[in-house]
């Protein structure tokens, strides 16, 4: 599983800690100098991280390499990539999209976190890539469109994706940035800025 949008590392680290890769107490070292929990995942430093990411646009290419290796080794594993609408602005994403279809790569299941925002503005204002879904179809990817906050829909889409042979799959997940916290939803001010202690308190109350 490659977290191509590496800036979402806190979610990856929390999942890895929960899965037993390292002591959850380490999570409070996030972004500290020398910590294995860097702002962007580093596979050389943290057990369980399969790809170093953070420089956007590279994860899909890495996923293709892993999926091709599976074919050569005649293994049965699936490769998952989590990418984003901001990453659709990276040229490498589209080189990867074309290669995956050309080589009829299956066992490659990608998720597009389609929250319509990127670093400091909407994707529409920064570099509008619409129609996004049609683009993936035109690149000959099998696509599914789901509500990215509905776990049942995610699991169902993955089940369906595993049935697709000879074609890569893009699960386009409609999401809301900052979902569940009223003052964070669709608010880019929180993209790269930590909430204050007060804001954390309020956010946790709302999430609970
Ligand atoms: C190659 C590259 N260019 C620029 C950045 C700076 N950057 C960090 S996050 C981000 C926005 C990415 O958009 P998206 O992943 O859609 O953001 P999301 O709302 O999903 O967090 C940018 C441009 C980067 N990490 N890598």
Coordinates of C-alpha atoms and ligand atoms in Angstrom, one line a residue:
X1 CA 0.0 0.0 0.0
X2 CA 1.6 3.2 -1.2
X3 CA 0.4 6.5 0.3
X4 CA 1.3 8.6 -2.7
X5 CA -0.2 11.7 -1.0
X6 CA 2.5 11.4 1.6
X7 CA 1.5 14.5 3.6
X8 CA -1.4 12.3 4.9
X9 CA 1.3 10.4 6.9
X10 CA -0.5 10.8 10.3
X11 CA -3.2 8.5 9.1
X12 CA -0.7 5.9 7.8
X13 CA 1.3 6.1 11.1
X14 CA -1.8 5.7 13.2
X15 CA -2.8 2.6 11.2
X16 CA 0.7 1.1 11.3
X17 CA 0.9 1.6 15.1
X18 CA -2.5 0.0 15.5
X19 CA -1.3 -2.9 13.4
X20 CA 1.6 -3.4 15.7
X21 CA 4.5 -2.2 13.6
X22 CA 5.7 0.1 16.4
X23 CA 4.7 1.4 19.8
X24 CA 1.8 3.8 19.6
X25 CA 3.5 6.0 22.2
X26 CA 6.0 6.9 19.4
X27 CA 3.1 8.8 17.6
X28 CA 3.7 11.9 19.7
X29 CA 7.2 12.1 18.1
X30 CA 5.5 13.1 14.8
X31 CA 7.6 15.6 12.8
X32 CA 10.3 15.8 15.6
X33 CA 13.9 16.1 14.4
X34 CA 15.4 12.6 14.1
X35 CA 12.1 10.8 14.6
X36 CA 11.2 7.9 12.3
X37 CA 7.8 9.6 12.0
X38 CA 8.8 12.3 9.6
X39 CA 6.2 14.6 8.0
X40 CA 6.4 12.4 4.9
X41 CA 6.8 8.6 5.1
X42 CA 10.4 7.3 4.9
X43 CA 10.7 3.6 4.1
X44 CA 14.3 3.6 5.4
X45 CA 13.3 4.8 8.8
X46 CA 10.0 3.3 9.7
X47 CA 9.0 -0.4 9.6
X48 CA 5.9 -1.0 7.5
X49 CA 6.4 1.9 5.2
X50 CA 6.7 0.3 1.7
X51 CA 7.4 3.5 -0.3
X52 CA 8.9 6.9 0.6
X53 CA 6.5 9.5 -0.6
X54 CA 5.7 13.2 -0.2
X55 CA 7.1 14.4 -3.5
X56 CA 3.7 14.3 -5.1
X57 CA 2.9 12.4 -8.3
X58 CA 5.3 9.4 -7.8
X59 CA 3.2 6.8 -6.0
X60 CA 1.3 5.5 -9.0
X61 CA 4.6 4.8 -10.9
X62 CA 5.9 2.9 -7.8
X63 CA 2.6 0.9 -7.7
X64 CA 3.0 0.0 -11.3
X65 CA 6.5 -1.4 -10.6
X66 CA 5.2 -3.4 -7.7
X67 CA 2.3 -4.7 -9.8
X68 CA 4.5 -5.7 -12.7
X69 CA 6.9 -7.5 -10.2
X70 CA 3.8 -9.5 -9.0
X71 CA 3.1 -10.6 -12.6
X72 CA 6.7 -11.6 -13.2
X73 CA 6.9 -13.5 -9.9
X74 CA 3.5 -15.1 -10.4
X75 CA 2.3 -13.9 -7.0
X76 CA -1.3 -13.2 -6.0
X77 CA -0.9 -9.9 -4.0
X78 CA -2.6 -6.7 -4.8
X79 CA -0.9 -3.3 -4.9
X80 CA -2.9 -0.3 -3.5
X81 CA -2.1 3.3 -4.1
X82 CA -3.7 6.3 -2.4
X83 CA -3.5 9.3 -4.6
X84 CA -5.3 12.7 -4.7
X85 CA -6.8 15.3 -6.9
X86 CA -3.8 17.6 -6.2
X87 CA -1.6 14.8 -7.6
X88 CA -3.6 15.0 -10.9
X89 CA -1.7 18.2 -11.5
X90 CA 1.6 16.2 -11.8
X91 CA 2.6 15.1 -15.2
X92 CA 4.1 11.8 -13.9
X93 CA 0.6 10.7 -12.8
X94 CA -0.5 10.6 -16.4
X95 CA 2.6 8.9 -17.7
X96 CA 1.9 6.2 -15.1
X97 CA -1.8 6.1 -16.1
X98 CA -0.9 5.4 -19.7
X99 CA 1.7 2.8 -18.8
X100 CA -0.6 0.9 -16.6
X101 CA -3.3 0.6 -19.2
X102 CA -0.8 -0.2 -22.0
X103 CA 0.6 -3.1 -19.9
X104 CA -2.9 -4.2 -19.0
X105 CA -1.9 -4.2 -15.3
X106 CA -4.3 -5.7 -12.9
X107 CA -4.0 -6.4 -9.2
X108 CA -3.4 -2.6 -9.1
X109 CA -6.1 -0.8 -7.2
X110 CA -5.8 3.0 -6.7
X111 CA -7.9 5.4 -4.7
X112 CA -8.3 9.0 -5.7
X113 CA -9.0 11.1 -2.6
X114 CA -11.3 13.5 -4.5
X115 CA -11.9 16.3 -2.0
X116 CA -11.6 19.1 -4.7
X117 CA -9.0 21.0 -2.6
X118 CA -5.2 21.0 -2.6
X119 CA -2.6 23.0 -0.6
X120 CA -3.9 26.5 -0.5
X121 CA -7.0 26.6 -2.7
X122 CA -9.5 24.5 -4.6
X123 CA -8.2 22.3 -7.4
X124 CA -10.5 24.2 -9.7
X125 CA -8.7 27.5 -9.0
X126 CA -5.2 26.1 -9.0
X127 CA -5.3 23.9 -12.1
X128 CA -8.7 22.6 -13.1
X129 CA -8.4 19.0 -14.2
X130 CA -12.1 18.4 -14.9
X131 CA -13.6 16.1 -16.1
X132 CA -11.5 14.0 -13.7
X133 CA -13.6 10.8 -13.9
X134 CA -13.7 10.9 -17.7
X135 CA -10.0 11.4 -17.9
X136 CA -9.4 8.1 -16.0
X137 CA -11.8 6.4 -18.3
X138 CA -10.1 7.8 -21.4
X139 CA -6.8 6.5 -20.0
X140 CA -8.5 3.1 -20.1
X141 CA -8.7 2.6 -16.3
X142 CA -11.7 0.8 -14.9
X143 CA -13.3 3.3 -12.6
X144 CA -15.7 3.2 -9.6
X145 CA -17.2 6.3 -8.0
X146 CA -18.0 6.1 -4.3
X147 CA -18.6 8.2 -1.1
X148 CA -15.1 8.0 0.4
X149 CA -16.5 8.4 3.9
X150 CA -18.6 5.3 3.7
X151 CA -16.5 2.3 4.7
X152 CA -19.0 -0.2 3.3
X153 CA -18.8 1.5 -0.1
X154 CA -15.0 1.3 0.1
X155 CA -14.9 -2.4 0.9
X156 CA -17.5 -3.1 -1.7
X157 CA -15.5 -1.2 -4.4
X158 CA -12.3 -3.2 -3.5
X159 CA -14.2 -6.5 -3.8
X160 CA -15.5 -5.4 -7.2
X161 CA -12.1 -4.1 -8.3
X162 CA -10.5 -7.5 -7.6
X163 CA -12.8 -9.0 -10.2
X164 CA -11.4 -6.7 -13.0
X165 CA -8.8 -8.5 -15.1
X166 CA -6.3 -7.0 -17.6
X167 CA -7.0 -3.4 -16.5
X168 CA -5.9 -1.1 -13.6
X169 CA -8.6 0.2 -11.3
X170 CA -9.2 3.7 -10.0
X171 CA -11.7 4.1 -7.1
X172 CA -12.7 7.7 -7.2
X173 CA -13.7 8.5 -3.7
X174 CA -15.6 11.7 -3.2
X175 CA -14.5 13.2 0.1
X176 CA -14.7 16.4 2.2
X177 CA -11.5 17.8 3.4
X178 CA -11.5 18.0 7.2
X179 CA -14.7 15.9 7.3
X180 CA -16.5 15.8 10.7
X181 CA -15.1 19.0 12.2
X182 CA -17.3 22.0 11.3
X183 CA -14.5 24.6 11.3
X184 CA -12.1 22.4 9.3
X185 CA -14.5 21.2 6.6
X186 CA -13.4 22.6 3.2
X187 CA -11.1 25.1 5.0
X188 CA -7.6 25.0 3.5
X189 CA -6.2 27.0 6.5
X190 CA -5.7 23.6 8.2
X191 CA -3.9 21.9 5.3
X192 CA -0.5 22.3 6.7
X193 CA -1.0 24.1 10.0
X194 CA -1.6 22.3 13.3
X195 CA -4.7 23.2 15.3
X196 CA -4.3 25.1 18.6
X197 CA -5.0 23.3 21.8
X198 CA -8.4 24.9 21.9
X199 CA -9.2 23.9 18.4
X200 CA -8.1 20.3 19.1
X201 CA -10.5 20.2 22.1
X202 CA -13.4 21.5 20.0
X203 CA -12.6 19.1 17.1
X204 CA -12.4 16.1 19.4
X205 CA -15.8 17.0 20.9
X206 CA -17.4 17.2 17.5
X207 CA -15.8 13.9 16.3
X208 CA -17.0 12.0 19.4
Ligands
LIG1 C1 6.1 17.6 -6.2 C2 5.4 18.4 -5.1 N1 5.0 19.6 -5.4 C3 4.4 20.3 -4.4 C4 4.2 19.8 -3.2 C5 3.6 20.7 -2.0 N2 2.3 20.2 -1.7 C6 2.1 19.5 -0.5 S1 0.6 19.0 -0.3 C7 0.1 19.7 -1.7 C8 -1.3 19.7 -2.2 C9 -1.7 18.3 -2.7 O1 -3.0 18.2 -3.0 P1 -3.9 17.1 -2.4 O2 -3.1 15.9 -2.2 O3 -5.1 16.9 -3.3 O4 -4.2 17.6 -1.0 P2 -5.3 17.1 0.0 O5 -6.4 18.1 0.1 O6 -5.8 15.7 -0.4 O7 -4.5 17.0 1.3 C10 1.2 20.3 -2.4 C11 1.1 21.1 -3.7 C12 4.7 18.5 -2.9 N3 4.6 17.9 -1.7 N4 5.3 17.8 -3.9

